[in-house]
Tab-separated table of C-alpha atoms and ligand atoms in Angstrom:
chain	number	residue	atom	x	y	z
A	1	MET	CA	63.048	101.654	82.533
A	2	ALA	CA	63.531	98.781	84.931
A	3	ARG	CA	61.202	95.870	84.462
A	4	THR	CA	58.999	95.180	87.466
A	5	ARG	CA	60.401	92.260	89.428
A	6	ILE	CA	57.615	89.783	90.109
A	7	PRO	CA	58.611	87.749	93.180
A	8	LEU	CA	59.274	84.089	92.449
A	9	ILE	CA	59.022	81.331	95.051
A	10	ALA	CA	60.701	78.251	93.646
A	11	GLY	CA	60.759	74.782	95.198
A	12	ASN	CA	63.693	72.488	94.497
A	13	TRP	CA	62.638	68.970	95.363
A	14	LYS	CA	66.116	67.544	94.701
A	15	MET	CA	66.259	63.708	94.615
A	16	ASN	CA	63.019	63.268	96.515
A	17	GLY	CA	59.640	61.971	95.539
A	18	LEU	CA	57.968	58.898	94.117
A	19	LYS	CA	54.962	59.349	91.893
A	20	ALA	CA	52.058	59.022	94.311
A	21	ASP	CA	53.451	61.330	96.999
A	22	ALA	CA	54.852	63.774	94.470
A	23	ILE	CA	51.533	64.182	92.686
A	24	ALA	CA	49.766	64.647	96.016
A	25	LEU	CA	52.315	67.299	97.040
A	26	ALA	CA	52.085	69.095	93.693
A	27	LYS	CA	48.285	69.069	93.795
A	28	ALA	CA	48.231	70.456	97.332
A	29	VAL	CA	50.601	73.261	96.332
A	30	ALA	CA	48.571	73.909	93.168
A	31	GLU	CA	45.401	74.151	95.242
A	32	GLY	CA	47.049	76.735	97.502
A	33	VAL	CA	48.219	78.715	94.482
A	34	LYS	CA	44.740	78.588	92.981
A	35	GLN	CA	43.167	79.763	96.234
A	36	GLY	CA	45.777	82.505	96.548
A	37	GLY	CA	44.764	83.765	93.113
A	38	TRP	CA	48.052	85.687	93.141
A	39	LYS	CA	48.800	88.009	90.264
A	40	ASP	CA	51.700	89.585	92.168
A	41	ARG	CA	53.946	86.550	92.565
A	42	GLU	CA	54.919	83.337	90.804
A	43	VAL	CA	55.190	79.918	92.395
A	44	LEU	CA	57.281	77.157	90.822
A	45	VAL	CA	58.072	73.557	91.733
A	46	CYS	CA	61.074	71.714	90.304
A	47	PRO	CA	60.615	67.964	90.756
A	48	PRO	CA	63.132	65.273	89.783
A	49	ALA	CA	63.212	64.650	86.026
A	50	THR	CA	61.186	61.439	86.275
A	51	LEU	CA	58.246	63.407	87.672
A	52	VAL	CA	58.271	66.610	85.615
A	53	MET	CA	55.700	65.374	83.105
A	54	ALA	CA	53.369	63.826	85.668
A	55	VAL	CA	53.533	66.911	87.901
A	56	ALA	CA	53.041	69.290	84.962
A	57	ASP	CA	49.970	67.303	83.879
A	58	ALA	CA	48.611	67.161	87.432
A	59	VAL	CA	48.779	70.921	88.044
A	60	LYS	CA	47.796	72.137	84.580
A	61	GLY	CA	45.578	75.222	84.699
A	62	SER	CA	46.277	75.944	88.384
A	63	GLY	CA	48.848	78.684	87.848
A	64	LEU	CA	51.600	76.644	89.529
A	65	LEU	CA	54.695	76.558	87.331
A	66	VAL	CA	56.888	73.486	86.838
A	67	GLY	CA	60.620	73.359	86.162
A	68	GLY	CA	63.578	71.010	85.956
A	69	GLU	CA	66.448	70.759	88.457
A	70	ASP	CA	69.208	70.595	85.863
A	71	CYS	CA	69.742	70.006	82.149
A	72	HIS	CA	72.508	68.997	79.767
A	73	ALA	CA	74.017	71.670	77.539
A	74	LYS	CA	73.270	69.714	74.337
A	75	ALA	CA	69.839	69.214	72.808
A	76	SER	CA	70.347	65.477	72.192
A	77	GLY	CA	73.067	62.915	71.585
A	78	ALA	CA	75.258	60.287	73.194
A	79	HIS	CA	75.020	61.439	76.820
A	80	THR	CA	73.771	58.458	78.774
A	81	GLY	CA	71.613	59.376	81.721
A	82	ASP	CA	71.412	63.065	80.909
A	83	ILE	CA	68.300	65.134	80.221
A	84	SER	CA	68.209	68.014	77.755
A	85	ALA	CA	66.447	71.329	78.178
A	86	GLU	CA	64.334	70.397	75.159
A	87	MET	CA	63.195	67.233	76.963
A	88	LEU	CA	62.193	69.249	80.022
A	89	LYS	CA	60.280	71.672	77.835
A	90	ASP	CA	58.593	68.738	76.105
A	91	ALA	CA	57.608	67.350	79.514
A	92	GLY	CA	55.854	70.602	80.435
A	93	ALA	CA	58.597	72.593	82.184
A	94	THR	CA	58.943	76.349	81.816
A	95	HIS	CA	62.010	76.852	84.027
A	96	VAL	CA	65.232	75.024	84.865
A	97	ILE	CA	67.682	75.396	87.747
A	98	VAL	CA	71.318	75.407	86.587
A	99	GLY	CA	74.527	75.487	88.588
A	100	HIS	CA	73.050	74.426	91.913
A	101	SER	CA	75.856	73.928	94.428
A	102	GLU	CA	75.031	70.219	94.653
A	103	ARG	CA	75.655	69.953	90.892
A	104	ARG	CA	78.828	71.973	91.233
A	105	THR	CA	80.038	69.739	94.088
A	106	ASP	CA	78.677	66.290	93.188
A	107	HIS	CA	79.320	66.580	89.450
A	108	GLY	CA	82.239	68.980	89.309
A	109	GLU	CA	80.318	71.555	87.303
A	110	LYS	CA	82.317	74.672	86.597
A	111	ASP	CA	81.043	78.122	85.662
A	112	ALA	CA	81.542	77.407	81.945
A	113	THR	CA	79.311	74.326	82.189
A	114	VAL	CA	76.669	76.311	84.002
A	115	ARG	CA	76.828	79.009	81.334
A	116	ALA	CA	76.361	76.412	78.573
A	117	LYS	CA	73.369	75.001	80.431
A	118	ALA	CA	71.797	78.453	80.755
A	119	GLU	CA	72.226	78.877	76.992
A	120	ALA	CA	70.623	75.475	76.479
A	121	ALA	CA	67.656	76.641	78.543
A	122	TRP	CA	67.222	79.646	76.233
A	123	ARG	CA	67.555	77.465	73.152
A	124	ALA	CA	64.706	75.284	74.441
A	125	GLY	CA	62.551	78.204	75.546
A	126	LEU	CA	63.064	77.704	79.286
A	127	LEU	CA	63.899	80.357	81.871
A	128	PRO	CA	67.165	79.458	83.644
A	129	ILE	CA	67.624	80.001	87.383
A	130	VAL	CA	71.392	80.362	87.699
A	131	CYS	CA	72.678	79.472	91.179
A	132	ILE	CA	75.762	80.924	92.810
A	133	GLY	CA	77.055	80.973	96.377
A	134	GLU	CA	80.114	80.874	98.568
A	135	THR	CA	81.325	78.032	100.791
A	136	LEU	CA	81.851	78.512	104.514
A	137	ALA	CA	85.626	78.626	104.026
A	138	GLU	CA	85.240	81.351	101.405
A	139	ARG	CA	82.957	83.367	103.677
A	140	GLU	CA	85.312	83.027	106.634
A	141	ALA	CA	88.183	84.144	104.428
A	142	GLY	CA	86.230	87.290	103.535
A	143	LYS	CA	85.948	86.232	99.899
A	144	THR	CA	82.160	86.063	99.575
A	145	LEU	CA	81.632	89.033	97.273
A	146	ALA	CA	84.633	88.151	95.114
A	147	VAL	CA	83.409	84.557	94.723
A	148	LEU	CA	79.936	85.722	93.747
A	149	GLU	CA	81.418	88.097	91.190
A	150	THR	CA	83.580	85.380	89.612
A	151	GLN	CA	80.673	82.936	89.482
A	152	LEU	CA	78.340	85.509	87.934
A	153	LYS	CA	80.831	86.547	85.274
A	154	GLY	CA	81.553	82.909	84.420
A	155	SER	CA	78.040	81.480	84.617
A	156	ILE	CA	75.873	84.034	82.837
A	157	PRO	CA	75.899	83.842	79.052
A	158	ALA	CA	76.203	86.838	76.775
A	159	GLY	CA	72.791	88.023	75.702
A	160	ALA	CA	71.223	87.766	79.148
A	161	THR	CA	68.367	90.152	79.903
A	162	ALA	CA	66.030	90.551	82.859
A	163	ALA	CA	63.336	88.641	80.991
A	164	ARG	CA	65.638	85.704	80.280
A	165	LEU	CA	67.407	85.257	83.602
A	166	VAL	CA	66.812	84.567	87.275
A	167	VAL	CA	69.774	84.433	89.673
A	168	ALA	CA	69.651	82.514	92.954
A	169	TYR	CA	72.100	83.369	95.728
A	170	GLU	CA	72.572	80.275	97.847
A	171	PRO	CA	75.385	80.274	100.396
A	172	VAL	CA	76.593	76.658	100.319
A	173	TRP	CA	76.847	76.564	104.117
A	174	ALA	CA	73.189	77.589	104.455
A	175	ILE	CA	71.787	74.822	102.248
A	176	GLY	CA	70.026	72.160	104.281
A	177	THR	CA	71.755	73.222	107.488
A	178	GLY	CA	69.129	75.385	109.171
A	179	LYS	CA	71.683	78.220	109.172
A	180	THR	CA	71.039	81.439	107.308
A	181	PRO	CA	72.994	84.637	106.815
A	182	THR	CA	71.671	87.672	108.653
A	183	THR	CA	69.337	89.969	106.762
A	184	PRO	CA	72.082	92.582	106.273
A	185	GLU	CA	74.418	89.854	104.969
A	186	VAL	CA	71.792	88.747	102.462
A	187	ALA	CA	71.150	92.355	101.443
A	188	ALA	CA	74.883	92.998	101.000
A	189	ALA	CA	75.318	89.917	98.818
A	190	HIS	CA	72.287	90.792	96.706
A	191	ALA	CA	73.347	94.410	96.305
A	192	HIS	CA	76.743	93.240	95.101
A	193	ILE	CA	75.160	90.724	92.716
A	194	ARG	CA	72.992	93.444	91.204
A	195	LYS	CA	75.989	95.726	90.862
A	196	VAL	CA	78.008	93.039	89.073
A	197	LEU	CA	75.001	92.227	86.877
A	198	GLY	CA	75.071	95.884	85.843
A	199	GLY	CA	78.190	95.122	83.841
A	200	ILE	CA	76.706	91.984	82.259
A	201	VAL	CA	72.989	92.537	81.701
A	202	PRO	CA	71.641	95.689	80.015
A	203	ASP	CA	68.574	95.888	82.278
A	204	ALA	CA	70.180	94.518	85.459
A	205	ALA	CA	67.733	96.411	87.674
A	206	GLY	CA	64.990	94.101	86.416
A	207	VAL	CA	66.715	90.754	87.073
A	208	ARG	CA	65.079	88.746	89.818
A	209	LEU	CA	67.453	87.671	92.587
A	210	LEU	CA	66.297	84.785	94.759
A	211	TYR	CA	67.748	83.908	98.133
A	212	GLY	CA	68.136	80.194	98.915
A	213	GLY	CA	69.396	78.230	101.898
A	214	SER	CA	67.255	77.043	104.821
A	215	VAL	CA	64.267	79.205	103.917
A	216	LYS	CA	61.167	78.107	105.834
A	217	GLY	CA	57.797	79.505	106.790
A	218	SER	CA	59.122	81.006	110.008
A	219	ASN	CA	62.010	82.996	108.485
A	220	ALA	CA	60.538	83.777	105.061
A	221	VAL	CA	59.081	87.180	105.936
A	222	GLU	CA	62.426	88.409	107.234
A	223	LEU	CA	64.536	86.977	104.406
A	224	LEU	CA	62.154	88.120	101.671
A	225	ALA	CA	62.174	91.630	103.111
A	226	ALA	CA	65.958	91.948	102.747
A	227	GLY	CA	67.092	94.475	100.157
A	228	ASP	CA	67.156	93.228	96.565
A	229	VAL	CA	65.545	89.880	97.417
A	230	ASP	CA	62.905	89.017	94.823
A	231	GLY	CA	61.937	85.576	95.996
A	232	ALA	CA	63.306	82.329	97.343
A	233	LEU	CA	64.713	79.025	96.188
A	234	VAL	CA	63.500	76.474	98.702
A	235	GLY	CA	64.748	72.925	99.242
A	236	GLY	CA	63.631	70.961	102.304
A	237	ALA	CA	60.648	73.187	103.080
A	238	ALA	CA	59.356	72.704	99.513
A	239	LEU	CA	58.575	69.063	100.323
A	240	LYS	CA	55.708	70.032	102.616
A	241	ALA	CA	52.809	71.834	100.950
A	242	ASP	CA	51.834	73.881	104.028
A	243	GLU	CA	55.379	75.003	104.696
A	244	PHE	CA	56.036	75.880	101.061
A	245	LEU	CA	52.753	77.768	100.753
A	246	ALA	CA	53.574	79.670	103.938
A	247	ILE	CA	56.708	80.921	102.179
A	248	ALA	CA	54.701	81.867	99.089
A	249	LYS	CA	52.258	83.752	101.328
A	250	ALA	CA	55.126	85.603	103.003
A	251	VAL	CA	55.906	87.518	99.796
B	1	PGA	P1	67.305	74.105	101.642
B	1	PGA	O1	67.877	73.952	100.142
B	1	PGA	O2	66.110	75.009	101.553
B	1	PGA	O3	66.941	72.718	102.052
B	1	PGA	O4	68.403	74.699	102.457
B	1	PGA	C1	67.898	75.038	99.280
B	1	PGA	C2	68.442	74.638	97.944
B	1	PGA	O5	69.376	73.813	97.900
B	1	PGA	O6	67.985	75.120	96.888
């Protein structure tokens, strides 16, 4: 039987936040989560690595989850400047985003790297959020579904199950641009993702699929209602507590 898909609203803070403001933001979100008393959804914030521990400590007991934005594939070693999944776990994280398009673009990460990072997340006891998405050129060339399929097949490790995997569909051209696909376009992408997952994950019907790219309070209801959308990965709007909580409320 398919596992029930508990909606997940995840905030990706990217390279934003110094301690004082970040703690204030996290506490405000945690307060909203506490007041919401939600049993039917999960809310996660992913701060920059320097703030994971401080944020995790600040929101402890509130129900707000904390994750990392990226991790290295190895547990430790000579990798100057990198952070392992084990380190994130040690800092209080429960989740980690892997394969975000900014990592793929800025750091040349390929599907195989993303897959290794997802495996690292499992090794450390973290839940990976694997990101995929087409560029504008790929969409305009009618290649969206094919690109998503290739990325899924390359980025998801063997042994994935619904309990061990979250997938985020983020069209690259929708990230930080204020542009979003139409609801039918989102539904079509998600339906295709779930179909492809059917050949990779034994209980694909239970995998949570997040939509990401210019999600805000004002469009969250519509985007979250699209077929096969089980939550959102939120960038810019996650930096304002009210806006982010409005998205969480829209579930
Ligand atoms: P955005 O970013 O919400 O600012 O478009 C989303 C993301 O990159 O995860």
